[in-house]
Short mmCIF file of C-alpha atoms and ligand atoms in Angstrom, two decimals:
data_model
loop_
_atom_site.label_atom_id
_atom_site.label_comp_id
_atom_site.label_asym_id
_atom_site.label_seq_id
_atom_site.Cartn_x
_atom_site.Cartn_y
_atom_site.Cartn_z
CA MET E 598 -0.15 0.06 -0.13
CA ILE E 599 1.14 3.50 -0.89
CA TYR E 600 0.05 5.53 2.28
CA LEU E 601 -0.89 9.07 1.55
CA ASP E 602 -3.02 9.90 4.27
CA ASN E 603 -0.67 11.15 6.94
CA ALA E 604 -2.64 14.16 7.64
CA ALA E 605 -5.40 11.81 9.25
CA THR E 606 -2.78 9.76 11.15
CA SER E 607 0.79 8.94 10.24
CA PHE E 608 1.92 5.55 9.13
CA PRO E 609 4.30 3.96 9.40
CA LYS E 610 5.70 5.30 12.71
CA PRO E 611 9.52 5.56 13.06
CA GLU E 612 11.11 2.25 14.09
CA PRO E 613 12.01 3.79 17.78
CA VAL E 614 8.17 4.38 18.41
CA TYR E 615 7.45 0.65 17.80
CA GLN E 616 10.12 -0.34 20.08
CA ALA E 617 9.29 2.10 22.77
CA LEU E 618 5.69 0.71 22.70
CA ASP E 619 6.76 -2.82 22.81
CA ARG E 620 9.36 -2.12 25.68
CA PHE E 621 6.96 -0.27 27.77
CA ALA E 622 4.00 -2.64 27.40
CA ARG E 623 6.10 -5.60 28.52
CA THR E 624 7.92 -3.97 31.55
CA SER E 625 6.16 -0.89 32.85
CA LEU E 626 2.47 -0.90 32.04
CA ALA E 627 1.29 -0.07 35.38
CA ASN E 628 -1.11 2.71 36.73
CA PRO E 629 0.99 5.84 36.96
CA GLY E 630 1.13 7.63 40.39
CA ARG E 631 -1.68 5.23 41.81
CA ALA E 632 0.80 3.18 44.14
CA GLY E 633 4.35 3.27 45.26
CA HIS E 634 5.41 0.23 43.56
CA ARG E 635 8.27 0.40 41.08
CA MET E 636 6.13 -0.45 37.97
CA ALA E 637 3.76 2.62 38.97
CA VAL E 638 6.72 4.78 39.59
CA ALA E 639 8.18 3.97 36.19
CA ALA E 640 4.99 4.68 34.61
CA GLU E 641 4.67 8.08 36.45
CA ARG E 642 8.31 8.84 35.47
CA THR E 643 7.27 8.04 31.58
CA LEU E 644 4.46 10.67 31.90
CA ASP E 645 6.86 13.21 33.60
CA ALA E 646 9.67 12.80 31.12
CA ALA E 647 7.19 13.22 28.22
CA ARG E 648 5.83 16.44 29.72
CA HIS E 649 9.43 17.63 29.97
CA ALA E 650 10.16 16.57 26.49
CA LEU E 651 6.91 18.71 25.19
CA ASN E 652 7.91 21.54 27.27
CA GLN E 653 11.54 21.55 25.75
CA PHE E 654 10.26 20.92 22.14
CA PHE E 655 7.81 23.93 22.05
CA HIS E 656 9.69 26.05 24.62
CA GLY E 657 6.58 26.20 27.01
CA GLU E 658 6.62 27.72 30.56
CA ALA E 659 6.69 24.68 32.52
CA PRO E 660 6.27 20.88 32.08
CA GLU E 661 3.19 20.66 34.36
CA ARG E 662 1.40 22.91 31.76
CA TRP E 663 1.13 20.13 29.33
CA ILE E 664 -2.11 18.19 29.69
CA PHE E 665 -2.23 14.71 27.90
CA THR E 666 -5.42 14.32 25.92
CA LEU E 667 -7.00 11.44 23.69
CA ASN E 668 -6.33 13.33 20.58
CA CYS E 669 -6.66 17.01 19.26
CA THR E 670 -10.18 17.18 19.46
CA ASP E 671 -10.28 16.34 23.05
CA GLY E 672 -7.70 19.12 23.88
CA LEU E 673 -9.87 21.75 21.78
CA ASN E 674 -12.82 20.84 23.73
CA LEU E 675 -11.15 20.92 26.87
CA ALA E 676 -9.86 24.45 26.07
CA ILE E 677 -13.21 25.82 24.61
CA LYS E 678 -15.57 24.37 27.07
CA GLY E 679 -13.11 24.86 30.15
CA ILE E 680 -12.80 28.69 29.47
CA ILE E 681 -15.84 30.03 27.80
CA GLN E 682 -18.26 31.92 29.77
CA ALA E 683 -21.78 32.98 28.87
CA GLY E 684 -22.05 36.13 27.03
CA ASP E 685 -18.28 35.69 25.61
CA HIS E 686 -17.49 36.60 21.95
CA VAL E 687 -15.22 34.31 20.10
CA VAL E 688 -13.57 34.78 16.63
CA THR E 689 -12.86 31.93 14.45
CA THR E 690 -12.16 31.39 10.66
CA ASP E 691 -13.71 29.40 7.78
CA LEU E 692 -10.45 27.12 7.78
CA GLU E 693 -11.42 25.30 10.83
CA HIS E 694 -11.69 21.54 11.48
CA ASN E 695 -15.18 20.50 13.12
CA SER E 696 -13.33 19.83 16.34
CA ILE E 697 -13.29 23.76 16.56
CA SER E 698 -16.34 24.56 14.53
CA ARG E 699 -18.72 22.17 16.00
CA PRO E 700 -18.32 23.12 19.92
CA LEU E 701 -18.43 26.73 18.86
CA GLN E 702 -21.37 26.55 16.71
CA ALA E 703 -23.12 24.36 19.42
CA LEU E 704 -22.36 27.17 22.07
CA GLU E 705 -23.53 29.79 19.79
CA LYS E 706 -26.90 27.82 18.94
CA ALA E 707 -27.36 27.43 22.64
CA GLY E 708 -27.21 31.27 23.16
CA VAL E 709 -24.13 30.84 25.18
CA ILE E 710 -21.71 32.91 22.88
CA SER E 711 -21.60 35.09 19.87
CA LEU E 712 -19.38 33.99 17.00
CA THR E 713 -17.58 35.64 14.27
CA ARG E 714 -16.02 33.55 11.56
CA VAL E 715 -13.55 35.34 9.51
CA ALA E 716 -13.21 34.25 5.74
CA SER E 717 -9.77 33.28 4.59
CA VAL E 718 -8.47 34.17 1.15
CA ASP E 719 -6.66 31.61 -1.04
CA GLY E 720 -6.29 29.22 2.32
CA TYR E 721 -4.70 32.19 4.30
CA VAL E 722 -6.24 34.28 7.09
CA ASP E 723 -5.38 37.91 6.97
CA PRO E 724 -4.24 39.03 10.60
CA GLY E 725 -6.00 42.38 9.80
CA ALA E 726 -9.24 40.65 9.43
CA ILE E 727 -8.71 39.03 12.94
CA ARG E 728 -8.02 42.52 14.45
CA ALA E 729 -11.04 43.79 12.77
CA ALA E 730 -13.35 40.98 14.40
CA ILE E 731 -12.06 41.49 17.86
CA THR E 732 -14.52 43.32 20.16
CA SER E 733 -14.41 44.10 23.93
CA LYS E 734 -16.26 41.12 24.64
CA THR E 735 -13.91 38.65 22.77
CA SER E 736 -12.60 36.09 25.15
CA LEU E 737 -11.07 33.78 22.60
CA VAL E 738 -9.63 33.51 19.22
CA ALA E 739 -9.66 30.07 18.02
CA LEU E 740 -7.66 29.31 14.68
CA THR E 741 -5.89 26.53 13.05
CA HIS E 742 -2.25 26.69 12.30
CA ALA E 743 -2.33 24.77 9.20
CA SER E 744 -5.41 23.97 7.22
CA ASN E 745 -6.13 20.39 7.06
CA VAL E 746 -7.70 20.81 3.58
CA LEU E 747 -5.24 23.08 1.79
CA GLY E 748 -1.96 22.58 3.76
CA THR E 749 -1.55 26.34 4.21
CA VAL E 750 0.22 27.55 7.14
CA GLN E 751 -1.23 30.68 8.79
CA PRO E 752 0.62 33.66 10.03
CA ILE E 753 0.10 33.04 13.79
CA GLU E 754 3.02 35.11 15.02
CA ALA E 755 1.27 38.38 13.80
CA ILE E 756 -2.12 37.03 14.75
CA ALA E 757 -0.59 36.14 18.17
CA SER E 758 0.73 39.61 18.71
CA ILE E 759 -2.69 41.09 17.81
CA VAL E 760 -4.58 39.05 20.26
CA ARG E 761 -2.04 39.58 22.99
CA GLU E 762 -2.87 43.19 22.82
CA THR E 763 -6.38 42.53 23.92
CA ALA E 764 -8.01 40.49 26.83
CA ALA E 765 -8.76 37.68 24.62
CA LEU E 766 -6.87 34.34 24.93
CA PHE E 767 -5.34 32.78 21.71
CA LEU E 768 -6.18 29.15 21.01
CA VAL E 769 -4.09 27.38 18.31
CA ASP E 770 -5.25 24.06 16.62
CA ALA E 771 -1.67 22.65 15.63
CA ALA E 772 -3.23 19.42 14.40
CA GLN E 773 -1.28 19.84 10.96
CA SER E 774 1.78 21.70 12.11
CA ALA E 775 2.96 20.34 15.33
CA GLY E 776 6.31 18.18 14.22
CA VAL E 777 6.79 19.82 10.93
CA VAL E 778 6.40 23.52 11.64
CA PRO E 779 8.66 24.88 14.56
CA ILE E 780 6.54 26.43 17.19
CA ASP E 781 8.26 28.40 19.92
CA LEU E 782 6.01 29.47 22.72
CA ARG E 783 8.62 31.87 24.05
CA ALA E 784 8.55 33.79 20.87
CA THR E 785 4.84 33.50 19.97
CA PRO E 786 2.29 34.39 22.66
CA ILE E 787 0.11 31.47 22.28
CA ASP E 788 -2.25 30.75 25.43
CA LEU E 789 -3.74 27.43 24.32
CA LEU E 790 -1.97 25.05 22.00
CA ALA E 791 -3.75 21.76 21.11
CA PHE E 792 -2.35 18.95 18.94
CA PRO E 793 -2.68 15.22 18.43
CA GLY E 794 0.29 12.92 19.25
CA HIS E 795 -0.63 10.75 16.52
CA LYS E 796 0.12 12.85 13.46
CA ALA E 797 3.47 14.35 12.73
CA LEU E 798 4.87 13.79 16.32
CA TYR E 799 4.29 10.07 15.36
CA GLY E 800 2.86 8.76 18.50
CA PRO E 801 0.03 6.10 18.32
CA THR E 802 -3.57 6.83 17.97
CA GLY E 803 -5.21 7.93 21.44
CA THR E 804 -2.64 10.39 22.17
CA GLY E 805 -2.59 14.27 22.06
CA ALA E 806 -1.80 17.26 24.35
CA LEU E 807 -3.08 20.81 25.28
CA TYR E 808 -0.72 23.45 26.48
CA VAL E 809 -2.29 25.78 29.03
CA GLY E 810 -0.33 29.06 29.34
CA PRO E 811 -0.19 31.45 32.33
CA ARG E 812 -2.93 33.73 31.12
CA THR E 813 -5.49 30.83 31.66
CA ASP E 814 -4.54 30.49 35.25
CA GLY E 815 -7.75 30.57 37.57
CA LYS E 816 -9.89 30.42 34.31
CA PHE E 817 -10.35 26.81 33.81
CA ARG E 818 -13.37 24.73 34.86
CA PRO E 819 -12.11 20.82 34.96
CA TRP E 820 -14.64 18.86 32.83
CA ARG E 821 -13.19 15.48 33.34
CA GLU E 822 -13.31 15.15 37.12
CA GLY E 823 -11.94 12.01 38.85
CA GLY E 824 -8.91 10.23 40.20
CA THR E 825 -5.51 11.78 39.91
CA GLY E 826 -3.52 9.30 41.82
CA GLY E 827 -2.36 12.06 44.38
CA ASP E 828 -4.19 13.43 47.18
CA SER E 829 -7.33 11.54 47.09
CA SER E 830 -8.62 13.22 50.37
CA SER E 831 -9.60 16.31 48.58
CA ALA E 832 -13.48 16.39 47.81
CA THR E 833 -13.07 18.30 44.50
CA GLN E 834 -10.39 18.14 41.70
CA PRO E 835 -7.04 19.39 42.66
CA ILE E 836 -6.41 22.89 41.62
CA GLN E 837 -2.74 22.25 40.53
CA LEU E 838 -1.68 21.51 36.99
CA PRO E 839 -1.75 19.07 35.36
CA TYR E 840 -4.24 17.44 37.85
CA LEU E 841 -6.72 19.94 37.54
CA LEU E 842 -7.27 18.90 33.95
CA GLU E 843 -6.43 15.19 33.91
CA GLY E 844 -8.72 12.76 35.65
CA GLY E 845 -8.64 9.01 35.19
CA THR E 846 -5.92 6.52 34.21
CA PRO E 847 -4.07 8.40 31.36
CA ASN E 848 -2.77 6.58 28.22
CA VAL E 849 0.57 6.00 29.36
CA LEU E 850 1.61 3.39 26.87
CA GLY E 851 0.68 5.86 24.24
CA VAL E 852 2.51 8.56 25.83
CA ALA E 853 5.61 6.33 25.92
CA GLY E 854 5.30 5.97 22.14
CA LEU E 855 4.58 9.55 21.91
CA ALA E 856 7.95 10.44 23.69
CA ALA E 857 9.81 8.38 21.32
CA GLY E 858 8.06 10.02 18.40
CA ILE E 859 9.04 13.30 19.72
CA ALA E 860 12.58 12.61 20.11
CA TRP E 861 12.72 11.39 16.80
CA VAL E 862 11.30 14.49 15.24
CA ALA E 863 13.58 16.71 17.46
CA GLU E 864 16.69 14.79 15.95
CA ARG E 865 15.68 15.61 12.49
CA GLY E 866 14.00 18.98 13.02
CA PRO E 867 10.54 20.12 12.08
CA GLU E 868 11.61 22.18 9.01
CA SER E 869 13.59 19.29 7.28
CA LEU E 870 10.76 16.98 7.60
CA ARG E 871 8.19 19.72 6.29
CA ARG E 872 10.67 20.32 3.26
CA HIS E 873 10.68 16.69 2.39
CA GLU E 874 6.87 16.30 2.22
CA VAL E 875 6.62 19.74 0.36
CA GLU E 876 9.15 18.54 -2.16
CA LEU E 877 6.86 15.67 -2.91
CA LEU E 878 3.92 17.63 -3.30
CA GLN E 879 5.80 20.04 -5.65
CA GLN E 880 5.82 17.10 -8.07
CA VAL E 881 2.23 16.89 -8.08
CA VAL E 882 1.59 20.58 -8.35
CA ASP E 883 3.95 20.54 -11.61
CA TRP E 884 1.85 17.69 -12.96
CA ALA E 885 -1.36 19.47 -12.01
CA GLU E 886 -0.42 22.61 -13.89
CA ASP E 887 0.69 20.89 -17.03
CA SER E 888 -2.55 18.83 -17.09
CA ASP E 889 -5.68 20.32 -18.78
CA CYS E 890 -7.98 19.19 -16.22
CA TRP E 891 -6.56 18.97 -12.59
CA ARG E 892 -6.45 21.89 -10.27
CA VAL E 893 -4.85 22.43 -6.84
CA ALA E 894 -7.15 24.11 -4.36
CA GLY E 895 -5.86 27.28 -2.68
CA ARG E 896 -2.66 29.15 -3.21
CA TRP E 897 0.60 26.95 -3.46
CA ASP E 898 3.45 28.38 -1.78
CA PRO E 899 6.07 25.80 -0.69
CA GLU E 900 7.54 28.38 2.02
CA THR E 901 4.05 28.27 3.77
CA HIS E 902 2.67 25.09 3.23
CA VAL E 903 2.79 21.60 5.12
CA GLY E 904 2.44 18.29 3.53
CA ALA E 905 -1.16 18.23 2.58
CA LEU E 906 -2.57 19.13 -0.79
CA SER E 907 -6.15 19.19 -2.20
CA LEU E 908 -6.80 18.37 -5.65
CA LEU E 909 -10.18 19.49 -7.43
CA ALA E 910 -11.43 16.43 -9.33
CA PRO E 911 -12.37 17.03 -13.06
CA GLU E 912 -15.98 16.23 -13.82
CA PRO E 913 -17.53 13.64 -14.05
CA LEU E 914 -15.30 11.88 -11.62
CA THR E 915 -16.09 12.69 -7.74
CA PRO E 916 -13.42 12.60 -5.21
CA GLN E 917 -15.23 9.57 -3.76
CA ASP E 918 -14.90 7.61 -7.09
CA LEU E 919 -11.22 8.53 -7.39
CA GLY E 920 -10.58 7.39 -3.59
CA GLY E 921 -12.18 4.04 -4.21
CA ILE E 922 -10.33 3.27 -7.55
CA LEU E 923 -7.05 4.40 -6.06
CA ASP E 924 -7.69 1.95 -3.22
CA ALA E 925 -9.03 -0.85 -4.97
CA SER E 926 -6.92 -0.67 -8.19
CA PHE E 927 -3.54 0.98 -7.33
CA GLU E 928 -3.40 0.27 -3.62
CA ILE E 929 -2.98 3.95 -2.96
CA ALA E 930 -4.53 5.46 0.27
CA ILE E 931 -5.59 9.10 0.13
CA ARG E 932 -8.70 10.95 1.58
CA PRO E 933 -11.51 12.27 -0.56
CA GLY E 934 -14.41 14.35 0.77
CA LEU E 935 -14.79 17.12 3.18
CA HIS E 936 -12.23 16.41 5.67
CA CYS E 937 -14.32 17.48 8.65
CA ALA E 938 -13.72 21.20 7.49
CA PRO E 939 -17.12 21.95 5.63
CA TYR E 940 -16.79 25.97 5.94
CA ILE E 941 -13.87 25.97 3.58
CA HIS E 942 -15.17 23.68 1.07
CA ARG E 943 -18.22 25.97 0.88
CA ALA E 944 -15.59 28.97 0.34
CA LEU E 945 -13.90 26.86 -2.36
CA GLY E 946 -16.98 25.76 -4.06
CA SER E 947 -16.21 22.03 -3.67
CA PHE E 948 -19.06 21.37 -1.22
CA PRO E 949 -20.59 18.75 -0.82
CA ASP E 950 -18.19 16.36 -2.90
CA GLY E 951 -15.11 17.93 -1.37
CA THR E 952 -11.47 17.37 -2.71
CA LEU E 953 -8.95 14.65 -3.18
CA ARG E 954 -6.53 15.29 -0.45
CA LEU E 955 -3.06 13.49 -0.40
CA SER E 956 -0.59 13.91 2.37
CA PRO E 957 2.82 12.25 2.34
CA GLY E 958 4.89 11.54 5.25
CA PRO E 959 8.54 10.98 6.05
CA PHE E 960 8.82 7.77 4.67
CA THR E 961 7.09 8.62 1.23
CA THR E 962 9.39 8.40 -1.63
CA PRO E 963 9.56 10.45 -5.06
CA ASP E 964 8.48 6.99 -6.61
CA ASP E 965 5.54 6.74 -4.45
CA ILE E 966 4.39 10.13 -5.67
CA LYS E 967 5.20 9.13 -9.43
CA ALA E 968 2.89 5.96 -8.88
CA PHE E 969 0.06 8.26 -7.52
CA ILE E 970 0.47 10.70 -10.55
CA THR E 971 0.53 7.68 -13.03
CA ALA E 972 -2.64 6.27 -11.38
CA LEU E 973 -4.48 9.72 -11.63
CA THR E 974 -3.51 10.17 -15.32
CA GLU E 975 -4.67 6.60 -16.36
CA ILE E 976 -8.02 7.03 -14.38
CA THR E 977 -8.52 10.32 -15.95
CA ALA E 978 -7.60 9.09 -19.67
CA GLU E 979 -10.10 6.29 -19.13
CA THR E 980 -13.07 8.03 -17.72
CA ARG E 981 -13.18 11.43 -19.78
C1 PLP Y 671 -6.75 20.91 11.56
C2 PLP Y 671 -7.26 19.77 12.52
N1 PLP Y 671 -7.85 19.99 13.56
C3 PLP Y 671 -8.09 18.93 14.49
C4 PLP Y 671 -8.19 17.77 14.16
C5 PLP Y 671 -8.80 16.58 14.98
O1 PLP Y 671 -7.65 15.86 15.32
P1 PLP Y 671 -7.89 14.35 16.32
O2 PLP Y 671 -8.29 13.38 15.18
O3 PLP Y 671 -6.61 13.91 16.66
O4 PLP Y 671 -8.77 14.68 17.03
C6 PLP Y 671 -7.65 17.22 12.71
C7 PLP Y 671 -7.66 15.91 12.37
O5 PLP Y 671 -7.43 15.51 11.25
C8 PLP Y 671 -7.16 18.47 11.85
O6 PLP Y 671 -6.58 18.27 10.61
#
């Protein structure tokens, strides 16, 4: 199988991730912090070491500010529902994944918040449009770092500076950027950073994290209350991070794999991993430009792009037909459809069928991309 669906979840994982998962599962898979025996202590140390690794990788304020989550959706919901108050105004964009759009839309529908959705242009959000949308009631600006449909990287540094001049918090969805675009929390004032562990940080599914910066202190309501392993005598959730926001047995096995993934990425550097993927996509962009019927969605700029690209399918082919044929006849895995991001497809005019998204990974080769291009050329020639 040629796997070109790394934007959904990365496959394969680097070898050290498989090794870490196997080793941890066989030797240390106890309940962290729940007992004093050596296996529980080893499990707790694994969590602590991973929090340190995240803090170092993204230059956060402190390891305890990293909350382990189930995935990026979990972290985004934790941030949105843990912070928002009745009467707040929230600014977001038409690039968002449903993991931001749906919780915000539901809160707006319930009359809890008012919402402004800023339109992107060619896949990019203009910082000036965010500035114009912020009001005195804005408590949160929620934005994806890189579009999961178009692969375009947003100017979060400029937007973070604008938000920091106001009372609002800045929530960044780094689902498509964590691991391939450097994020420095010392240089960029982000209050809340959510990302999955299972995409470009190469952990297993069931992993993710939310960074909660100092400006959120005292503002969070816990929404997953329960055991934390520490002070069980307290009648309510401890107020200390990370326990305020982590209840129940954590996915410590997944975190062990995630830590190995982060180490692997840190060794290579996000920028070199991004470049590899963008160079592969350039092959597809060049082919689409030369073809008489394929078009790339959004503006292609290799300097501000991650490894995801959407192709607009020529009629009468639908992205769904193409996805099925590529899988069944060519053993190529891509993702057709709306990619859980309906607003940008409406803006592109590709709603409701969507686009054909390909997303190479660090182990994808130029020959894999050649095979994808050959397959699309054959399918197009046969059906048109
Ligand atoms: C931009 C973006 N945000 C959020 C998510 C949700 O991530 P997860 O599947 O880890 O919940 C995705 C998943 O593809 C995404 O691309």
